[in-house]
Coordinates of C-alpha atoms in Angstrom, one line a residue:
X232 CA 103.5 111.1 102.7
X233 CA 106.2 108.9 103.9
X234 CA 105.5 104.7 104.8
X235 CA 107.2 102.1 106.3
X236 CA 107.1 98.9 105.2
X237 CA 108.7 95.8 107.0
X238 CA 109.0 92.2 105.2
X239 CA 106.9 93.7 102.7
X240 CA 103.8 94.5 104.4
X241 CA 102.4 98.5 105.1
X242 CA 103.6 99.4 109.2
X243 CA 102.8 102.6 109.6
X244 CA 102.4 105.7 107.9
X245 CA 103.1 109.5 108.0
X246 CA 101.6 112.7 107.0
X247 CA 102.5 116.3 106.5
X248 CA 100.5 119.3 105.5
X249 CA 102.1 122.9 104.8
X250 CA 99.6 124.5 107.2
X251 CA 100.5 123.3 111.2
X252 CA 98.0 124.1 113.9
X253 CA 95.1 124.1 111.6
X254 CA 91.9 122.1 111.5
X255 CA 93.1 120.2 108.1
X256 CA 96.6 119.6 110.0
X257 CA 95.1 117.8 113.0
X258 CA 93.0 115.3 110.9
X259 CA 95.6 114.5 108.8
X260 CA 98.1 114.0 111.6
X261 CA 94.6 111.9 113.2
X262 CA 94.2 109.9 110.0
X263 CA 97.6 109.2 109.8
X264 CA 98.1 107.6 113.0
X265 CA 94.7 105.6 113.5
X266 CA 95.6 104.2 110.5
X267 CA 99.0 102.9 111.2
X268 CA 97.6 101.2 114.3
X269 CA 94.5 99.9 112.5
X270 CA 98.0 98.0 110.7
X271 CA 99.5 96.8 113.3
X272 CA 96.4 95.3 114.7
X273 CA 96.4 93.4 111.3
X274 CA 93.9 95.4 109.2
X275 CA 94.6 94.6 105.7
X276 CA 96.1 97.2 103.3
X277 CA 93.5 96.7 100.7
X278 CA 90.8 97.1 103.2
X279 CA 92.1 100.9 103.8
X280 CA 92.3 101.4 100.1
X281 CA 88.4 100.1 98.9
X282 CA 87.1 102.3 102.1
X283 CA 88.7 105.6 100.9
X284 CA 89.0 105.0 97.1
X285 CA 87.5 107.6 95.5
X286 CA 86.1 109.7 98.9
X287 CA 85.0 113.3 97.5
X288 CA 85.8 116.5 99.4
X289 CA 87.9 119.3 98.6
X290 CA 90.8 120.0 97.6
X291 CA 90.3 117.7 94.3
X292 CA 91.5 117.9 91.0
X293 CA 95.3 117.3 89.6
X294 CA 98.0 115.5 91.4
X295 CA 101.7 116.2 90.8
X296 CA 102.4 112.6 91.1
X297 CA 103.4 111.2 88.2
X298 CA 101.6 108.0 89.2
X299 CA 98.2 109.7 90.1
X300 CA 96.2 111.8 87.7
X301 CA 93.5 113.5 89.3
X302 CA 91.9 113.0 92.2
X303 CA 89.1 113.3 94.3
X304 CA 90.0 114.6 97.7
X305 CA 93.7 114.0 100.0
X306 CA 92.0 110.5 101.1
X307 CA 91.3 109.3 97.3
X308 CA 95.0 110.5 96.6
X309 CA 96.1 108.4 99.8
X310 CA 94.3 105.4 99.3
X311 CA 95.8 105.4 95.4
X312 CA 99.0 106.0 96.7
X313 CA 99.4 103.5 99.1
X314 CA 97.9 101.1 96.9
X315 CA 100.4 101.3 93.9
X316 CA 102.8 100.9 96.5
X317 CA 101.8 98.1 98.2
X318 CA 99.0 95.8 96.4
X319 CA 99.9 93.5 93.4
X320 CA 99.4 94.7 89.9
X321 CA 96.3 91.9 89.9
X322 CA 94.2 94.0 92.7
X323 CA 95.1 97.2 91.3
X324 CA 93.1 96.2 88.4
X325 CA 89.8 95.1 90.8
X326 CA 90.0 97.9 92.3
X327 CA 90.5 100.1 89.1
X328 CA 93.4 101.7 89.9
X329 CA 95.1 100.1 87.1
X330 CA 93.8 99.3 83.6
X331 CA 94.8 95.8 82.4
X332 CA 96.5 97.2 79.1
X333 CA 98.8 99.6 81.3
X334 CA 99.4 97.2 84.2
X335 CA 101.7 94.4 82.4

């Protein structure tokens, strides 16, 4: 996953998968642009994040980010991602991505 971000705000955002000309690949690449232009028509990051927080479909399970646990499909893992990149430690912890303890 890479992401722009411009004066702070999410602009756009990028996804690759290992396996090109498949099914998986072409929704990803989908996802991945309808929802850098639901940004740029103003759509709120956090929006994007309570929609797709913990979605469940496979693959789920562990994530190699050191950041992100487990998981519980790509979207949950995007949504968590984009999040702790983006949001302030206070909405992390409404949204329980953070606990309160771990996010001082």
């Amino acid at each position: 996953m890479t992401v722009n971000i411009a004066d702070g705000d999410l602009v756009e955002v990028h996804l690759a998968t290992a396996k090109h000309g498949t099914f998986g690949a072409g929704m990803t690449d989908a996802v991945a642009h309808l929802l850098t232009t639901a940004l740029r028509h103003g759509m709120p990051v956090e929006e994007f994040v309570r929609t797709f927080l913990n979605t469940r479909f496979e693959p789920s399970g562990l994530s190699d980010d050191p950041d992100i646990g487990r998981v519980s499909s790509p979207m949950d893992y995007l949504a968590r991602r984009i999040a702790l990149d983006t949001l302030p430690t206070e909405r992390l912890v409404s949204l329980g991505i953070a606990e309160p303890a771990t996010a001082a």
